[in-house]
Tab-separated table of C-alpha atoms in Angstrom:
chain	number	residue	atom	x	y	z
A	1	MET	CA	-158.385	-75.258	-68.710
A	2	ALA	CA	-160.718	-73.231	-70.889
A	3	ASP	CA	-163.529	-75.635	-70.110
A	4	ASN	CA	-163.008	-75.141	-66.365
A	5	ASN	CA	-163.137	-71.342	-66.666
A	6	ASN	CA	-166.313	-71.587	-68.698
A	7	ASN	CA	-167.836	-73.840	-66.049
A	8	ASN	CA	-166.995	-71.346	-63.288
A	9	VAL	CA	-168.504	-68.475	-65.255
A	10	ASN	CA	-171.607	-70.517	-65.968
A	11	TYR	CA	-171.875	-71.474	-62.261
A	12	GLU	CA	-171.707	-67.822	-61.214
A	13	GLU	CA	-174.244	-66.843	-63.819
A	14	SER	CA	-176.556	-69.680	-62.749
A	15	SER	CA	-176.242	-68.611	-59.053
A	16	PRO	CA	-177.071	-64.898	-58.858
A	17	LEU	CA	-177.792	-65.116	-55.103
A	18	LEU	CA	-174.180	-66.056	-54.346
A	19	SER	CA	-172.698	-62.711	-55.297
A	20	LYS	CA	-175.589	-60.902	-53.639
A	21	GLN	CA	-174.931	-62.653	-50.297
A	22	VAL	CA	-171.248	-61.773	-50.453
A	23	VAL	CA	-171.970	-58.117	-51.077
A	24	GLU	CA	-174.521	-58.020	-48.250
A	25	GLY	CA	-172.016	-59.611	-45.852
A	26	VAL	CA	-169.382	-56.998	-46.674
A	27	GLU	CA	-171.890	-54.183	-46.135
A	28	ASP	CA	-172.948	-55.590	-42.744
A	29	ASP	CA	-169.336	-55.786	-41.576
A	30	ALA	CA	-168.745	-52.173	-42.607
A	31	LYS	CA	-171.857	-51.041	-40.694
A	32	LYS	CA	-170.766	-52.887	-37.541
A	33	ALA	CA	-167.290	-51.332	-37.715
A	34	SER	CA	-168.671	-47.800	-38.123
A	35	LYS	CA	-171.351	-48.174	-35.424
A	36	PRO	CA	-170.286	-46.560	-32.075
A	37	ILE	CA	-170.013	-48.891	-29.112
A	38	ASP	CA	-172.191	-48.054	-26.154
A	39	ALA	CA	-170.498	-48.542	-22.779
A	40	LYS	CA	-173.798	-49.724	-21.236
A	41	ASP	CA	-174.323	-52.485	-23.793
A	42	GLU	CA	-170.719	-53.701	-23.715
A	43	LYS	CA	-170.044	-56.484	-21.208
A	44	VAL	CA	-166.519	-57.161	-20.043
A	45	THR	CA	-165.718	-60.734	-19.123
A	46	VAL	CA	-163.280	-60.985	-16.247
A	47	SER	CA	-161.271	-64.169	-15.939
A	48	PRO	CA	-161.153	-65.952	-12.569
A	49	ALA	CA	-157.423	-65.240	-12.321
A	50	ALA	CA	-158.100	-61.483	-12.490
A	51	LYS	CA	-160.749	-61.752	-9.741
A	52	ALA	CA	-158.342	-63.563	-7.419
A	53	PRO	CA	-156.883	-61.397	-4.640
A	54	ALA	CA	-153.284	-60.316	-4.813
A	55	PRO	CA	-150.859	-62.583	-2.958
A	56	VAL	CA	-149.774	-61.556	0.492
A	57	PRO	CA	-146.108	-60.461	0.576
A	58	GLY	CA	-145.317	-62.770	3.485
A	59	ASN	CA	-146.876	-65.884	1.979
A	60	PHE	CA	-146.291	-66.853	-1.641
A	61	GLY	CA	-147.620	-70.159	-2.830
A	62	GLY	CA	-147.715	-71.538	0.709
A	63	HIS	CA	-144.077	-70.653	1.390
A	64	GLY	CA	-142.846	-68.125	3.926
A	65	TRP	CA	-140.182	-65.478	3.694
A	66	THR	CA	-137.731	-64.156	6.221
A	67	ALA	CA	-137.823	-60.640	7.618
A	68	ASN	CA	-135.425	-59.285	4.990
A	69	GLY	CA	-137.070	-61.007	2.007
A	70	LEU	CA	-135.225	-64.322	1.900
A	71	PRO	CA	-137.238	-67.399	0.909
A	72	LEU	CA	-138.000	-70.262	3.279
A	73	GLY	CA	-139.862	-72.920	1.294
A	74	HIS	CA	-138.371	-75.359	-1.171
A	75	GLY	CA	-138.450	-74.772	-4.901
A	76	SER	CA	-136.388	-75.610	-7.943
A	77	VAL	CA	-137.899	-73.269	-10.561
A	78	VAL	CA	-136.864	-69.665	-11.038
A	79	GLY	CA	-139.301	-67.447	-9.171
A	80	GLU	CA	-140.235	-70.098	-6.598
A	81	PRO	CA	-139.015	-69.972	-2.981
A	82	MET	CA	-135.918	-71.934	-2.036
A	83	GLY	CA	-135.164	-73.785	1.155
A	84	ARG	CA	-132.772	-72.627	3.824
A	85	THR	CA	-129.257	-74.008	3.847
A	86	GLN	CA	-127.413	-75.490	6.791
A	87	TRP	CA	-124.294	-74.126	8.410
A	88	ASN	CA	-120.996	-75.336	6.948
A	89	SER	CA	-119.901	-76.718	10.315
A	90	SER	CA	-121.568	-77.704	13.556
A	91	ILE	CA	-121.469	-75.422	16.555
A	92	PHE	CA	-119.408	-78.003	18.465
A	93	ALA	CA	-116.902	-78.565	15.632
A	94	CYS	CA	-114.247	-76.597	17.472
A	95	LEU	CA	-111.381	-77.551	15.156
A	96	GLY	CA	-113.448	-77.022	12.020
A	97	ARG	CA	-113.380	-79.307	9.008
A	98	ASN	CA	-110.585	-81.075	7.176
A	99	ASP	CA	-110.747	-79.042	3.975
A	100	GLU	CA	-108.937	-76.105	2.350
A	101	PHE	CA	-109.959	-73.873	5.283
A	102	CYS	CA	-108.388	-76.133	7.910
A	103	SER	CA	-105.683	-73.640	8.918
A	104	SER	CA	-108.236	-70.840	9.092
A	105	ASP	CA	-110.450	-72.975	11.328
A	106	LEU	CA	-107.537	-73.557	13.718
A	107	GLU	CA	-106.903	-69.805	13.830
A	108	VAL	CA	-110.567	-69.195	14.627
A	109	CYS	CA	-110.470	-71.775	17.425
A	110	LEU	CA	-107.349	-70.177	18.919
A	111	LEU	CA	-108.790	-66.661	18.776
A	112	GLY	CA	-112.067	-67.778	20.312
A	113	SER	CA	-110.262	-69.428	23.215
A	114	VAL	CA	-107.697	-66.709	23.934
A	115	ALA	CA	-109.071	-63.424	22.534
A	116	PRO	CA	-112.814	-63.642	21.744
A	117	CYS	CA	-112.957	-59.870	21.394
A	118	VAL	CA	-110.614	-60.059	18.377
A	119	LEU	CA	-112.641	-62.867	16.802
A	120	TYR	CA	-115.900	-60.989	17.312
A	121	GLY	CA	-114.441	-57.788	15.849
A	122	GLY	CA	-113.174	-59.691	12.807
A	123	ASN	CA	-116.575	-61.301	12.245
A	124	VAL	CA	-118.370	-57.966	12.327
A	125	GLU	CA	-115.727	-56.416	10.089
A	126	ARG	CA	-116.443	-59.022	7.412
A	127	LEU	CA	-120.158	-58.343	7.705
A	128	GLY	CA	-119.953	-54.552	7.661
A	129	SER	CA	-116.569	-53.943	5.982
A	130	SER	CA	-116.718	-50.239	6.881
A	131	PRO	CA	-113.814	-48.226	8.339
A	132	GLY	CA	-113.571	-48.487	12.116
A	133	THR	CA	-115.884	-51.502	12.398
A	134	PHE	CA	-113.270	-53.789	13.919
A	135	GLY	CA	-112.009	-51.275	16.492
A	136	ASN	CA	-115.435	-50.133	17.656
A	137	HIS	CA	-116.826	-53.625	18.193
A	138	CYS	CA	-113.627	-55.062	19.599
A	139	LEU	CA	-113.314	-52.306	22.220
A	140	SER	CA	-117.010	-52.496	23.138
A	141	TYR	CA	-116.779	-56.250	23.563
A	142	SER	CA	-113.612	-55.921	25.669
A	143	GLY	CA	-115.281	-53.420	27.985
A	144	LEU	CA	-118.316	-55.648	28.546
A	145	TYR	CA	-116.028	-58.634	29.010
A	146	LEU	CA	-114.013	-56.902	31.746
A	147	ILE	CA	-117.092	-55.534	33.519
A	148	GLY	CA	-118.811	-58.909	33.474
A	149	ASN	CA	-115.764	-60.736	34.823
A	150	SER	CA	-115.183	-58.175	37.554
A	151	ILE	CA	-118.796	-58.034	38.777
A	152	PHE	CA	-120.288	-61.443	37.970
A	153	GLY	CA	-117.128	-63.491	37.711
A	154	GLY	CA	-117.724	-64.483	34.101
A	155	ASN	CA	-118.456	-63.250	30.598
A	156	PHE	CA	-122.184	-62.653	31.096
A	157	LEU	CA	-122.559	-59.206	29.517
A	158	ALA	CA	-120.829	-59.579	26.143
A	159	PRO	CA	-123.359	-62.140	24.760
A	160	TRP	CA	-126.113	-59.534	25.096
A	161	PHE	CA	-124.077	-57.370	22.738
A	162	SER	CA	-122.754	-59.980	20.294
A	163	TYR	CA	-125.760	-62.210	19.543
A	164	THR	CA	-127.070	-59.808	16.876
A	165	SER	CA	-124.166	-60.762	14.614
A	166	ARG	CA	-125.433	-64.360	14.545
A	167	THR	CA	-128.870	-63.149	13.494
A	168	ALA	CA	-127.311	-61.005	10.748
A	169	ILE	CA	-125.278	-63.949	9.423
A	170	ARG	CA	-128.314	-66.227	9.447
A	171	ARG	CA	-130.395	-63.727	7.491
A	172	MET	CA	-127.663	-62.766	5.038
A	173	PHE	CA	-126.922	-66.327	3.891
A	174	ASN	CA	-130.425	-67.767	4.467
A	175	LEU	CA	-129.126	-70.239	7.048
A	176	GLU	CA	-131.185	-72.639	9.079
A	177	GLY	CA	-132.052	-71.480	12.584
A	178	SER	CA	-132.115	-73.454	15.809
A	179	CYS	CA	-135.906	-73.837	15.804
A	180	GLU	CA	-135.874	-75.224	12.294
A	181	ALA	CA	-133.002	-77.558	13.150
A	182	LEU	CA	-134.915	-78.915	16.148
A	183	HIS	CA	-138.045	-79.331	14.070
A	184	ARG	CA	-136.084	-81.172	11.373
A	185	SER	CA	-134.292	-83.481	13.825
A	186	CYS	CA	-136.935	-84.304	16.442
A	187	GLY	CA	-140.151	-82.724	15.147
A	188	CYS	CA	-140.618	-80.200	17.976
A	189	CYS	CA	-141.155	-76.424	17.758
A	190	GLY	CA	-143.511	-76.921	14.810
A	191	SER	CA	-146.063	-74.434	16.132
A	192	PHE	CA	-143.463	-71.645	16.128
A	193	LEU	CA	-142.712	-72.158	12.435
A	194	GLU	CA	-146.226	-71.568	11.122
A	195	ASP	CA	-146.349	-67.791	11.535
A	196	GLU	CA	-143.546	-65.799	9.921
A	197	VAL	CA	-143.243	-63.132	12.627
A	198	GLN	CA	-143.357	-65.719	15.383
A	199	ARG	CA	-140.745	-67.777	13.586
A	200	GLU	CA	-138.302	-64.874	13.382
A	201	GLN	CA	-138.856	-64.000	17.045
A	202	CYS	CA	-138.178	-67.604	18.030
A	203	GLU	CA	-135.020	-67.747	15.927
A	204	SER	CA	-133.731	-64.479	17.422
A	205	ALA	CA	-134.362	-65.820	20.924
A	206	CYS	CA	-132.460	-68.993	20.010
A	207	ASP	CA	-129.564	-66.887	18.704
A	208	PHE	CA	-129.425	-65.084	22.053
A	209	ALA	CA	-129.586	-68.343	24.015
A	210	THR	CA	-126.812	-69.819	21.875
A	211	HIS	CA	-124.509	-66.895	22.666
A	212	VAL	CA	-125.344	-67.013	26.382
A	213	PHE	CA	-124.824	-70.735	26.957
A	214	CYS	CA	-122.305	-71.551	24.163
A	215	HIS	CA	-120.727	-68.176	23.573
A	216	VAL	CA	-117.238	-69.154	22.440
A	217	CYS	CA	-118.549	-72.028	20.283
A	218	ALA	CA	-121.056	-69.675	18.651
A	219	LEU	CA	-118.348	-67.119	17.838
A	220	CYS	CA	-116.138	-69.824	16.327
A	221	GLN	CA	-118.970	-71.222	14.210
A	222	GLU	CA	-119.773	-67.756	12.901
A	223	GLY	CA	-116.102	-67.108	12.172
A	224	ARG	CA	-115.762	-70.352	10.196
A	225	GLU	CA	-118.919	-69.568	8.228
A	226	LEU	CA	-117.849	-66.046	7.317
A	227	ARG	CA	-114.361	-67.104	6.235
A	228	ARG	CA	-115.884	-69.587	3.827
A	229	ARG	CA	-118.374	-67.140	2.356
A	230	LEU	CA	-116.844	-63.647	2.495
A	231	PRO	CA	-113.281	-62.482	1.788
A	232	HIS	CA	-111.498	-60.219	4.207
A	233	PRO	CA	-112.126	-56.527	3.392
A	234	GLY	CA	-108.378	-55.888	3.276
A	235	PHE	CA	-107.927	-58.328	0.401
A	236	LYS	CA	-110.248	-56.508	-1.993
A	237	ALA	CA	-107.424	-55.081	-4.119
A	238	GLN	CA	-108.057	-53.364	-7.426
A	239	PRO	CA	-106.792	-55.258	-10.494
A	240	PHE	CA	-103.972	-53.685	-12.469
A	241	LEU	CA	-102.501	-54.315	-15.896
A	242	VAL	CA	-98.899	-55.408	-16.228
A	243	MET	CA	-97.181	-54.805	-19.587
A	244	ILE	CA	-94.452	-57.344	-20.366
A	245	PRO	CA	-92.187	-56.432	-23.299
A	246	PRO	CA	-91.620	-59.133	-25.887
A	247	GLY	CA	-88.388	-61.092	-25.900
A	248	GLU	CA	-85.491	-60.395	-28.238
A	249	GLN	CA	-86.161	-61.703	-31.689
A	250	THR	CA	-83.572	-62.543	-34.391
A	251	MET	CA	-84.053	-63.183	-38.057
A	252	GLY	CA	-82.117	-65.927	-39.765
A	253	ARG	CA	-82.010	-67.485	-43.152
A	254	ALA	CA	-83.327	-70.917	-43.734
A	255	ALA	CA	-80.662	-73.477	-44.532
C-alpha cells in the first residue's frame, strides 16, 4: 500500500502538466459560467413536434367527434376516440328482449300502442328529470296529436315535435345513427360520413324521418333504451341509516 502511494506521488511529480491542465479547465468553466449570454448569439433549436400545428378540435388523429364532444372513431387506449355503440334493441323489436327488462319492454309496447303521449312524456322526463317535464311534453304532444288527427286524419304533426328526443338520446349515449348503420350494413351513405357537420345533419334528418314513418316504433325503441340506461327520476331516493339495537345477551358460567 505504501509503495502504491509513493508511485502515485512520483507520477504526479513526474507529470507537472497534468495538474496545470486541470486547473486551467476549472478556470475556463468558471469564466463561461460568469460570462453573460447574448440573445443574438444564442440559437434556440425547435423540435419538429413544436413546429407542428395544433390539432383541429373536430378531427383528432383522423377520428371525428360529435356535435357535443362525443368520440366517433375506434380506440382502446385512454385519450383515444372510441367507437359508437349500437342500440340495445332494434327499432322493430316491438316486444323488446327476453332479459331482466322484459316486463318493462311490454309496458313500453302497450303505452306506445295505446297512449304514445304518455310514453313520450316519460322518455323526456328521464332525459330532463326536471319538475313539470312530463306534463308539459305530454300535453303538447296530445294537442298536436288531436289537431293532426282532426285535420289530416292521422298523427302527422307530433313527429315534428318529438324527433328531437331521439337526437338527444343518440348524442347522450353515443349511439349509432341511421346513416352509420346503413354504411355499416350495405356500404352506402359513405360520403355523408366524411365531414362532421354534414354527418350530424344527415343523422338529424334520419331521426326526423324515423319518427315520421315509424313513429310508434321509434318511441318504443327510445323508451326501451332509456329504461336500460337511466333510472326513473322518482326512484332517486336519498339513503338513510337504520340503527338496529343488539339482541338480548346473557352471561353464563362454563360447565
